mmCIF file of C-alpha atoms and ligand atoms in Angstrom:
data_model
loop_
_atom_site.group_PDB
_atom_site.id
_atom_site.type_symbol
_atom_site.label_atom_id
_atom_site.label_comp_id
_atom_site.label_asym_id
_atom_site.label_seq_id
_atom_site.Cartn_x
_atom_site.Cartn_y
_atom_site.Cartn_z
ATOM 1 C CA UNK H 24 2.972 -0.913 18.119
ATOM 2 C CA UNK H 25 3.670 -1.383 22.021
ATOM 3 C CA UNK H 26 0.603 0.817 23.258
ATOM 4 C CA UNK H 27 -2.135 -2.022 24.574
ATOM 5 C CA UNK H 28 -5.590 -0.438 23.399
ATOM 6 C CA UNK H 29 -9.202 -1.231 24.817
ATOM 7 C CA UNK H 30 -10.777 -1.663 21.439
ATOM 8 C CA UNK H 31 -8.943 -2.485 17.692
ATOM 9 C CA UNK H 32 -11.659 -1.566 15.423
ATOM 10 C CA UNK H 33 -10.702 -3.234 12.142
ATOM 11 C CA UNK H 34 -12.196 -0.340 9.376
ATOM 12 C CA UNK H 35 -13.075 3.203 9.331
ATOM 13 C CA UNK H 36 -16.818 3.181 7.663
ATOM 14 C CA UNK H 37 -19.766 4.460 8.733
ATOM 15 C CA UNK H 38 -19.757 2.151 11.311
ATOM 16 C CA UNK H 39 -16.361 1.579 13.025
ATOM 17 C CA UNK H 40 -16.047 5.614 12.618
ATOM 18 C CA UNK H 41 -19.418 5.505 15.412
ATOM 19 C CA UNK H 42 -18.061 2.730 17.561
ATOM 20 C CA UNK H 43 -14.365 4.647 17.497
ATOM 21 C CA UNK H 44 -17.173 7.543 18.835
ATOM 22 C CA UNK H 45 -19.267 5.755 21.373
ATOM 23 C CA UNK H 46 -15.906 4.244 22.147
ATOM 24 C CA UNK H 47 -13.910 7.355 23.308
ATOM 25 C CA UNK H 48 -17.171 8.594 25.256
ATOM 26 C CA UNK H 49 -16.814 5.868 27.244
ATOM 27 C CA UNK H 50 -13.313 6.650 28.289
ATOM 28 C CA UNK H 51 -11.857 3.566 25.926
ATOM 29 C CA UNK H 52 -8.882 3.908 24.346
ATOM 30 C CA UNK H 53 -9.457 3.400 20.320
ATOM 31 C CA UNK H 54 -7.354 2.772 17.567
ATOM 32 C CA UNK H 55 -8.700 2.019 14.268
ATOM 33 C CA UNK H 56 -6.768 0.214 11.457
ATOM 34 C CA UNK H 57 -8.160 1.088 8.228
ATOM 35 C CA UNK H 58 -6.147 -0.251 4.578
ATOM 36 C CA UNK H 59 -7.549 2.913 2.478
ATOM 37 C CA UNK H 60 -9.363 6.287 3.736
ATOM 38 C CA UNK H 61 -11.674 6.411 6.314
ATOM 39 C CA UNK H 62 -15.232 7.466 5.212
ATOM 40 C CA UNK H 63 -15.463 3.933 3.783
ATOM 41 C CA UNK H 64 -17.588 3.331 1.070
ATOM 42 C CA UNK H 65 -19.886 6.465 1.749
ATOM 43 C CA UNK H 66 -17.015 8.291 0.139
ATOM 44 C CA UNK H 67 -17.914 7.315 -3.417
ATOM 45 C CA UNK H 68 -21.271 7.327 -3.075
ATOM 46 C CA UNK H 69 -23.099 10.923 -4.904
ATOM 47 C CA UNK H 70 -25.571 11.224 -3.073
ATOM 48 C CA UNK H 71 -27.395 10.010 0.051
ATOM 49 C CA UNK H 72 -30.999 10.836 0.464
ATOM 50 C CA UNK H 73 -32.446 8.722 3.674
ATOM 51 C CA UNK H 74 -29.798 9.253 6.342
ATOM 52 C CA UNK H 75 -32.133 11.313 8.901
ATOM 53 C CA UNK H 76 -31.360 15.007 9.379
ATOM 54 C CA UNK H 77 -30.666 15.609 5.790
ATOM 55 C CA UNK H 78 -33.986 16.311 4.174
ATOM 56 C CA UNK H 79 -32.854 17.626 1.456
ATOM 57 C CA UNK H 80 -30.403 14.854 1.079
ATOM 58 C CA UNK H 81 -26.165 14.907 1.253
ATOM 59 C CA UNK H 82 -23.204 14.095 -0.931
ATOM 60 C CA UNK H 83 -21.542 10.484 0.164
ATOM 61 C CA UNK H 84 -18.416 12.165 0.888
ATOM 62 C CA UNK H 85 -19.934 15.330 2.560
ATOM 63 C CA UNK H 86 -21.065 13.053 4.842
ATOM 64 C CA UNK H 87 -18.108 10.756 5.229
ATOM 65 C CA UNK H 88 -16.002 13.680 5.925
ATOM 66 C CA UNK H 89 -18.663 14.649 9.215
ATOM 67 C CA UNK H 90 -18.191 11.270 10.431
ATOM 68 C CA UNK H 91 -14.078 11.447 9.974
ATOM 69 C CA UNK H 92 -14.689 14.743 11.604
ATOM 70 C CA UNK H 93 -16.663 13.601 14.417
ATOM 71 C CA UNK H 94 -14.489 11.042 16.012
ATOM 72 C CA UNK H 95 -11.307 12.622 15.612
ATOM 73 C CA UNK H 96 -13.393 15.449 17.933
ATOM 74 C CA UNK H 97 -13.284 12.162 20.762
ATOM 75 C CA UNK H 98 -9.678 11.041 20.300
ATOM 76 C CA UNK H 99 -9.780 8.378 18.535
ATOM 77 C CA UNK H 100 -6.547 7.036 17.034
ATOM 78 C CA UNK H 101 -6.110 6.078 13.573
ATOM 79 C CA UNK H 102 -3.083 4.007 11.036
ATOM 80 C CA UNK H 103 -3.248 2.972 7.416
ATOM 81 C CA UNK H 104 -2.938 -0.849 7.658
ATOM 82 C CA UNK H 105 -3.985 -4.189 6.100
ATOM 83 C CA UNK H 106 -4.757 -6.787 9.239
ATOM 84 C CA UNK H 107 -3.656 -9.780 8.002
ATOM 85 C CA UNK H 108 -4.805 -11.938 11.301
ATOM 86 C CA UNK H 109 -6.651 -11.823 15.009
ATOM 87 C CA UNK H 110 -5.126 -14.110 17.390
ATOM 88 C CA UNK H 111 -6.316 -14.367 20.810
ATOM 89 C CA UNK H 112 -3.506 -14.219 23.190
ATOM 90 C CA UNK H 113 -4.840 -14.517 27.307
ATOM 91 C CA UNK H 114 -7.892 -12.247 27.751
ATOM 92 C CA UNK H 115 -5.805 -10.163 24.894
ATOM 93 C CA UNK H 116 -6.400 -10.062 20.829
ATOM 94 C CA UNK H 117 -3.062 -9.349 19.025
ATOM 95 C CA UNK H 118 -3.273 -8.323 15.699
ATOM 96 C CA UNK H 119 -1.018 -9.128 12.447
ATOM 97 C CA UNK H 120 -0.997 -5.581 9.865
ATOM 98 C CA UNK H 121 1.572 -5.766 7.155
ATOM 99 C CA UNK H 122 2.797 -2.819 8.245
ATOM 100 C CA UNK H 123 2.706 -3.427 12.095
ATOM 101 C CA UNK H 124 0.714 -5.407 15.587
ATOM 102 C CA UNK H 125 -1.630 -4.201 17.360
ATOM 103 C CA UNK H 126 -3.000 -5.606 20.841
ATOM 104 C CA UNK H 127 -6.127 -5.326 22.390
ATOM 105 C CA UNK H 128 -9.118 -5.507 24.773
ATOM 106 C CA UNK H 129 -11.818 -6.403 22.479
ATOM 107 C CA UNK H 130 -11.622 -6.033 18.858
ATOM 108 C CA UNK H 131 -14.724 -4.634 16.432
ATOM 109 C CA UNK H 132 -14.349 -5.601 13.078
ATOM 110 C CA UNK H 133 -16.204 -3.261 10.759
ATOM 111 C CA UNK H 134 -14.638 -4.542 7.200
ATOM 112 C CA UNK H 135 -18.383 -3.848 4.664
ATOM 113 C CA UNK H 136 -18.388 -5.090 1.569
ATOM 114 C CA UNK H 137 -16.340 -4.814 -1.942
ATOM 115 C CA UNK H 138 -18.926 -5.413 -4.950
ATOM 116 C CA UNK H 139 -19.402 -8.315 -6.802
ATOM 117 C CA UNK H 140 -18.301 -9.050 -10.011
ATOM 118 C CA UNK H 141 -20.041 -9.791 -13.669
ATOM 119 C CA UNK H 142 -16.838 -12.226 -14.356
ATOM 120 C CA UNK H 143 -17.157 -12.056 -18.110
ATOM 121 C CA UNK H 144 -15.175 -11.803 -20.800
ATOM 122 C CA UNK H 145 -13.602 -8.059 -21.088
ATOM 123 C CA UNK H 146 -14.352 -7.239 -17.846
ATOM 124 C CA UNK H 147 -11.071 -7.212 -15.871
ATOM 125 C CA UNK H 148 -9.635 -6.663 -19.069
ATOM 126 C CA UNK H 149 -11.569 -2.849 -19.414
ATOM 127 C CA UNK H 150 -10.726 -2.159 -15.689
ATOM 128 C CA UNK H 151 -10.389 1.711 -15.870
ATOM 129 C CA UNK H 152 -10.450 1.864 -19.496
ATOM 130 C CA UNK H 153 -14.513 2.068 -19.257
ATOM 131 C CA UNK H 154 -15.225 -0.502 -16.896
ATOM 132 C CA UNK H 155 -15.910 0.919 -13.567
ATOM 133 C CA UNK H 156 -17.459 0.261 -10.349
ATOM 134 C CA UNK H 157 -17.384 3.866 -8.966
ATOM 135 C CA UNK H 158 -19.370 6.556 -10.489
ATOM 136 C CA UNK H 159 -18.697 8.610 -8.229
ATOM 137 C CA UNK H 160 -14.846 8.023 -9.318
ATOM 138 C CA UNK H 161 -15.540 8.342 -12.547
ATOM 139 C CA UNK H 162 -18.304 8.795 -13.750
ATOM 140 C CA UNK H 163 -16.200 12.562 -14.986
ATOM 141 C CA UNK H 164 -14.616 11.000 -17.613
ATOM 142 C CA UNK H 165 -18.043 9.426 -19.651
ATOM 143 C CA UNK H 166 -19.465 13.222 -20.383
ATOM 144 C CA UNK H 167 -21.504 13.429 -23.087
ATOM 145 C CA UNK H 168 -21.377 9.756 -24.058
ATOM 146 C CA UNK H 169 -23.286 6.653 -23.856
ATOM 147 C CA UNK H 170 -22.923 4.630 -21.140
ATOM 148 C CA UNK H 171 -24.624 1.065 -19.043
ATOM 149 C CA UNK H 172 -25.163 0.410 -15.893
ATOM 150 C CA UNK H 173 -25.269 -3.849 -14.698
ATOM 151 C CA UNK H 174 -27.893 -4.565 -11.772
ATOM 152 C CA UNK H 175 -31.844 -3.619 -10.960
ATOM 153 C CA UNK H 176 -30.702 -2.278 -7.215
ATOM 154 C CA UNK H 177 -30.724 1.054 -5.157
ATOM 155 C CA UNK H 178 -27.127 0.822 -6.215
ATOM 156 C CA UNK H 179 -27.562 0.424 -9.854
ATOM 157 C CA UNK H 180 -30.470 2.943 -9.697
ATOM 158 C CA UNK H 181 -28.846 5.761 -7.347
ATOM 159 C CA UNK H 182 -25.696 5.999 -9.959
ATOM 160 C CA UNK H 183 -27.576 6.123 -12.980
ATOM 161 C CA UNK H 184 -29.023 9.153 -11.827
ATOM 162 C CA UNK H 185 -25.986 10.291 -11.058
ATOM 163 C CA UNK H 186 -24.678 9.430 -14.268
ATOM 164 C CA UNK H 187 -27.572 10.776 -16.780
ATOM 165 C CA UNK H 188 -26.695 14.112 -15.398
ATOM 166 C CA UNK H 189 -23.472 14.052 -16.927
ATOM 167 C CA UNK H 190 -24.457 11.247 -19.752
ATOM 168 C CA UNK H 191 -25.954 11.320 -23.425
ATOM 169 C CA UNK H 192 -27.873 8.258 -22.256
ATOM 170 C CA UNK H 193 -27.450 5.390 -19.903
ATOM 171 C CA UNK H 194 -29.329 2.212 -20.468
ATOM 172 C CA UNK H 195 -30.042 0.605 -17.576
ATOM 173 C CA UNK H 196 -29.397 -3.513 -17.613
ATOM 174 C CA UNK H 197 -31.369 -5.781 -15.237
ATOM 175 C CA UNK H 198 -32.074 -9.295 -15.660
ATOM 176 C CA UNK H 199 -35.610 -8.951 -14.601
ATOM 177 C CA UNK H 200 -38.556 -6.961 -15.352
ATOM 178 C CA UNK H 201 -38.790 -5.424 -12.068
ATOM 179 C CA UNK H 202 -36.002 -3.564 -9.932
ATOM 180 C CA UNK H 203 -35.505 -4.171 -6.437
ATOM 181 C CA UNK H 204 -34.855 -0.575 -5.903
ATOM 182 C CA UNK H 205 -37.434 1.725 -4.023
ATOM 183 C CA UNK H 206 -40.131 2.608 -6.042
ATOM 184 C CA UNK H 207 -38.785 6.841 -5.609
ATOM 185 C CA UNK H 208 -34.862 5.716 -7.603
ATOM 186 C CA UNK H 209 -37.454 4.451 -10.300
ATOM 187 C CA UNK H 210 -39.621 7.792 -10.650
ATOM 188 C CA UNK H 211 -36.315 9.955 -10.539
ATOM 189 C CA UNK H 212 -34.325 7.892 -12.977
ATOM 190 C CA UNK H 213 -37.410 8.381 -15.209
ATOM 191 C CA UNK H 214 -38.008 11.381 -15.171
ATOM 192 C CA UNK H 215 -34.022 12.687 -15.857
ATOM 193 C CA UNK H 216 -35.528 11.589 -20.019
ATOM 194 C CA UNK H 217 -32.012 9.412 -20.730
ATOM 195 C CA UNK H 218 -32.077 6.794 -18.954
ATOM 196 C CA UNK H 219 -33.409 3.268 -20.503
ATOM 197 C CA UNK H 220 -34.563 0.027 -18.863
ATOM 198 C CA UNK H 221 -33.219 -3.402 -21.156
ATOM 199 C CA UNK H 222 -35.289 -5.941 -18.923
ATOM 200 C CA UNK H 223 -34.884 -9.357 -18.956
ATOM 201 C CA UNK H 224 -31.428 -8.870 -19.735
ATOM 202 C CA UNK H 225 -27.771 -9.848 -18.880
ATOM 203 C CA UNK H 226 -24.486 -8.572 -20.512
ATOM 204 C CA UNK H 227 -22.498 -11.637 -21.673
ATOM 205 C CA UNK H 228 -19.161 -9.751 -22.859
ATOM 206 C CA UNK H 229 -17.590 -6.630 -23.143
ATOM 207 C CA UNK H 230 -15.981 -5.445 -26.254
ATOM 208 C CA UNK H 231 -13.219 -2.818 -27.190
ATOM 209 C CA UNK H 232 -10.261 -2.126 -28.374
ATOM 210 C CA UNK H 233 -8.173 0.091 -26.298
ATOM 211 C CA UNK H 234 -11.351 0.937 -24.242
ATOM 212 C CA UNK H 235 -14.773 -0.168 -23.899
ATOM 213 C CA UNK H 236 -16.752 0.241 -27.929
ATOM 214 C CA UNK H 237 -19.905 -1.922 -26.283
ATOM 215 C CA UNK H 238 -21.589 -4.579 -24.093
ATOM 216 C CA UNK H 239 -22.713 -7.708 -25.887
ATOM 217 C CA UNK H 240 -26.556 -8.508 -24.531
ATOM 218 C CA UNK H 241 -28.668 -12.036 -24.021
ATOM 219 C CA UNK H 242 -32.485 -11.643 -23.898
ATOM 220 C CA UNK H 243 -32.971 -14.072 -21.147
ATOM 221 C CA UNK H 244 -36.581 -14.959 -21.948
ATOM 222 C CA UNK H 245 -35.420 -14.971 -26.150
ATOM 223 C CA UNK H 246 -32.310 -15.790 -26.320
ATOM 224 C CA UNK H 247 -31.555 -13.287 -28.981
ATOM 225 C CA UNK H 248 -28.410 -11.421 -28.759
ATOM 226 C CA UNK H 249 -27.545 -7.691 -28.919
ATOM 227 C CA UNK H 250 -25.134 -5.384 -29.705
ATOM 228 C CA UNK H 251 -25.106 -2.444 -27.429
ATOM 229 C CA UNK H 252 -22.760 0.595 -28.370
ATOM 230 C CA UNK H 253 -20.955 2.551 -24.907
ATOM 231 C CA UNK H 254 -18.080 3.514 -23.879
ATOM 232 C CA UNK H 255 -18.540 2.796 -20.532
ATOM 233 C CA UNK H 256 -19.556 0.409 -18.066
ATOM 234 C CA UNK H 257 -20.433 1.018 -14.206
ATOM 235 C CA UNK H 258 -20.922 -2.630 -12.545
ATOM 236 C CA UNK H 259 -23.451 -2.789 -9.472
ATOM 237 C CA UNK H 260 -24.565 -6.323 -9.051
ATOM 238 C CA UNK H 261 -24.502 -6.579 -5.405
ATOM 239 C CA UNK H 262 -21.329 -6.611 -2.801
ATOM 240 C CA UNK H 263 -20.252 -9.741 -1.248
ATOM 241 C CA UNK H 264 -18.774 -9.159 3.569
ATOM 242 C CA UNK H 265 -14.660 -9.125 3.467
ATOM 243 C CA UNK H 266 -14.266 -11.390 5.828
ATOM 244 C CA UNK H 267 -11.700 -14.209 4.463
ATOM 245 C CA UNK H 268 -9.723 -12.370 7.339
ATOM 246 C CA UNK H 269 -11.794 -14.234 10.009
ATOM 247 C CA UNK H 270 -12.603 -17.749 7.921
ATOM 248 C CA UNK H 271 -12.055 -20.377 10.630
ATOM 249 C CA UNK H 272 -11.980 -18.055 13.025
ATOM 250 C CA UNK H 273 -15.724 -16.666 13.624
ATOM 251 C CA UNK H 274 -18.974 -18.367 12.718
ATOM 252 C CA UNK H 275 -20.669 -16.899 9.841
ATOM 253 C CA UNK H 276 -23.576 -17.700 7.211
ATOM 254 C CA UNK H 277 -23.400 -19.621 4.205
ATOM 255 C CA UNK H 278 -22.777 -16.201 2.512
ATOM 256 C CA UNK H 279 -19.807 -15.122 3.949
ATOM 257 C CA UNK H 280 -21.701 -12.449 6.462
ATOM 258 C CA UNK H 281 -21.033 -12.899 10.067
ATOM 259 C CA UNK H 282 -23.350 -14.008 12.569
ATOM 260 C CA UNK H 283 -23.689 -11.899 15.487
ATOM 261 C CA UNK H 284 -26.455 -11.821 18.397
ATOM 262 C CA UNK H 285 -28.090 -8.082 19.176
ATOM 263 C CA UNK H 286 -25.082 -7.058 21.209
ATOM 264 C CA UNK H 287 -22.843 -7.890 18.136
ATOM 265 C CA UNK H 288 -20.904 -10.664 19.890
ATOM 266 C CA UNK H 289 -19.675 -12.824 17.731
ATOM 267 C CA UNK H 290 -19.289 -16.916 19.267
ATOM 268 C CA UNK H 291 -15.805 -15.263 20.225
ATOM 269 C CA UNK H 292 -16.036 -13.585 23.361
ATOM 270 C CA UNK H 293 -14.554 -9.799 22.830
ATOM 271 C CA UNK H 294 -14.756 -9.925 19.580
ATOM 272 C CA UNK H 295 -17.508 -7.712 17.890
ATOM 273 C CA UNK H 296 -18.777 -7.463 13.900
ATOM 274 C CA UNK H 297 -21.196 -5.007 12.649
ATOM 275 C CA UNK H 298 -22.165 -2.980 9.530
ATOM 276 C CA UNK H 299 -22.284 -4.614 6.348
ATOM 277 C CA UNK H 300 -19.909 -7.439 7.260
ATOM 278 C CA UNK H 301 -22.671 -8.636 9.671
ATOM 279 C CA UNK H 302 -26.147 -10.617 8.917
ATOM 280 C CA UNK H 303 -28.508 -8.900 8.787
ATOM 281 C CA UNK H 304 -32.041 -7.449 6.913
ATOM 282 C CA UNK H 305 -31.281 -4.081 6.202
ATOM 283 C CA UNK H 306 -27.372 -3.160 5.252
ATOM 284 C CA UNK H 307 -27.636 1.184 5.640
ATOM 285 C CA UNK H 308 -26.000 3.540 6.563
ATOM 286 C CA UNK H 309 -27.973 4.163 9.639
ATOM 287 C CA UNK H 310 -28.006 0.488 11.044
ATOM 288 C CA UNK H 311 -24.673 0.717 10.347
ATOM 289 C CA UNK H 312 -24.044 3.469 12.659
ATOM 290 C CA UNK H 313 -26.396 2.237 14.836
ATOM 291 C CA UNK H 314 -24.269 -0.809 14.872
ATOM 292 C CA UNK H 315 -21.345 0.358 15.344
ATOM 293 C CA UNK H 316 -22.846 1.969 18.739
ATOM 294 C CA UNK H 317 -23.972 -0.613 19.714
ATOM 295 C CA UNK H 318 -20.600 -2.887 19.543
ATOM 296 C CA UNK H 319 -18.533 -0.079 21.800
ATOM 297 C CA UNK H 320 -21.353 -0.120 24.132
ATOM 298 C CA UNK H 321 -21.033 -3.966 24.708
ATOM 299 C CA UNK H 322 -17.172 -3.661 24.334
ATOM 300 C CA UNK H 323 -17.204 -1.229 27.121
ATOM 301 C CA UNK H 324 -19.232 -3.548 29.344
ATOM 302 C CA UNK H 325 -16.694 -7.220 28.598
ATOM 303 C CA UNK H 326 -14.133 -5.075 29.744
ATOM 304 C CA UNK H 327 -14.926 -3.204 32.685
ATOM 305 C CA UNK H 328 -17.311 -7.006 33.384
ATOM 306 C CA UNK H 329 -20.116 -6.149 34.042
HETATM 307 P P1 NAP R 2 -28.674 -5.597 -4.625
HETATM 308 O O1 NAP R 2 -30.076 -4.364 -3.531
HETATM 309 O O2 NAP R 2 -27.629 -6.821 -3.857
HETATM 310 O O3 NAP R 2 -28.587 -5.471 -5.620
HETATM 311 C C1 NAP R 2 -28.179 -5.916 -6.778
HETATM 312 C C2 NAP R 2 -28.665 -5.988 -8.110
HETATM 313 O O4 NAP R 2 -27.556 -6.570 -8.716
HETATM 314 C C3 NAP R 2 -29.970 -6.234 -8.055
HETATM 315 O O5 NAP R 2 -31.329 -5.953 -9.215
HETATM 316 C C4 NAP R 2 -29.321 -7.995 -8.554
HETATM 317 O O6 NAP R 2 -31.067 -8.878 -9.756
HETATM 318 C C5 NAP R 2 -28.854 -7.428 -9.532
HETATM 319 N N1 NAP R 2 -27.905 -8.695 -10.432
HETATM 320 C C6 NAP R 2 -27.219 -9.467 -8.744
HETATM 321 N N2 NAP R 2 -26.202 -10.099 -9.300
HETATM 322 C C7 NAP R 2 -26.051 -10.426 -11.099
HETATM 323 C C8 NAP R 2 -25.965 -10.877 -11.745
HETATM 324 N N3 NAP R 2 -24.890 -11.676 -11.941
HETATM 325 N N4 NAP R 2 -25.729 -10.233 -13.048
HETATM 326 C C9 NAP R 2 -26.991 -9.603 -13.624
HETATM 327 N N5 NAP R 2 -27.172 -8.597 -12.122
HETATM 328 C C10 NAP R 2 -27.476 -9.161 -10.975
HETATM 329 O O7 NAP R 2 -26.635 -4.847 -4.374
HETATM 330 P P2 NAP R 2 -26.769 -2.856 -3.692
HETATM 331 O O8 NAP R 2 -27.535 -2.129 -5.271
HETATM 332 O O9 NAP R 2 -25.392 -2.669 -4.582
HETATM 333 O O10 NAP R 2 -27.453 -2.584 -2.713
HETATM 334 C C11 NAP R 2 -26.368 -3.033 -1.606
HETATM 335 C C12 NAP R 2 -26.776 -2.712 -0.348
HETATM 336 O O11 NAP R 2 -27.176 -1.748 0.199
HETATM 337 C C13 NAP R 2 -28.682 -3.145 -0.223
HETATM 338 O O12 NAP R 2 -29.128 -3.197 1.001
HETATM 339 C C14 NAP R 2 -28.864 -1.425 -0.278
HETATM 340 O O13 NAP R 2 -30.564 -1.047 0.039
HETATM 341 C C15 NAP R 2 -28.087 -0.708 0.128
HETATM 342 N N6 NAP R 2 -27.791 0.374 -0.061
HETATM 343 C C16 NAP R 2 -29.017 1.573 -0.308
HETATM 344 C C17 NAP R 2 -28.890 3.011 -0.869
HETATM 345 C C18 NAP R 2 -29.964 3.806 -0.860
HETATM 346 O O14 NAP R 2 -30.383 3.490 0.619
HETATM 347 N N7 NAP R 2 -29.831 5.121 -0.868
HETATM 348 C C19 NAP R 2 -27.552 3.497 -2.111
HETATM 349 C C20 NAP R 2 -27.347 1.977 -2.381
HETATM 350 C C21 NAP R 2 -27.092 0.942 -1.699
HETATM 351 P P3 NAP R 2 -32.363 -8.897 -8.958
HETATM 352 O O15 NAP R 2 -32.567 -7.719 -8.638
HETATM 353 O O16 NAP R 2 -32.690 -10.089 -9.911
HETATM 354 O O17 NAP R 2 -31.948 -9.677 -7.461
#
């Protein structure tokens, strides 16, 4: 691509799309490069209940579409590509994608996170055949069936609530005896009537034939091993930052999150990082969009030299 952009945004989730909205409103030429679909993982979330302005909650997909539509209004440009490398060329940056090259004055990295895996036997084998990381995508296939949800955070409990409305029984398997999820989600899950909590338990093997038939679980307090008969296993044990692209270029913490200052600046002038890939205390949609706005503001001042 021959054009020179003021801001190249890698990743089209809430943080990247907000950076695009703000960047365009500053009169900058903005390109968003996204490897999958615009909107980010919010598009795969059933219901978002804590984004201000939606007191009744809003479907994740609907919110993602609103973010997308909002960025179209101000003329951000889009391309579908996967970026392989970021190189400095004088004052400019050159991004090498699988399909093309992109040149920009600044780069905002908004690549988000990817689901963590359990690494137990059967997990890889049954992905798409009963093992899932996305209730909104796959829940439909488990209507009336018994399923397990692994994890005790907001994602696990939020998605267990969604699945409980579709499935017969939902077993939440958590390694401790109290949830990490916020209390409001726990209360909602308990009200569903078909959500059971298996405490101090970890899955050790996913059993099946052509698809998932059961889950071997170990109680870490007693050592007892039991087999739970389920047709689906939904894994929500946290996320890892997608920052492989930045290794060796940008300062990352010991878990791979990008270290920035409060202006979203990384150690390389002109490269900013936003959203869930940043080292920060709270990863939420509302903090991602805030990062995006601040980064566009910082990019504007960097470009203008003021
Ligand atoms: P998370 O908060 O990191 O929770 C991960 C859960 O998985 C924890 O309960 C953890 O147990 C458990 N876990 C981790 N590794 C495990 C393993 N190897 N085996 C078994 N269990 C394991 O991740 P998340 O729920 O995906 O949430 C990610 C971020 O998104 C959080 O900041 C969250 O607040 C945010 N989020 C917010 C909302 C919302 O506001 N509605 C919705 C979804 C996500 P321990 O508790 O023992 O550590």
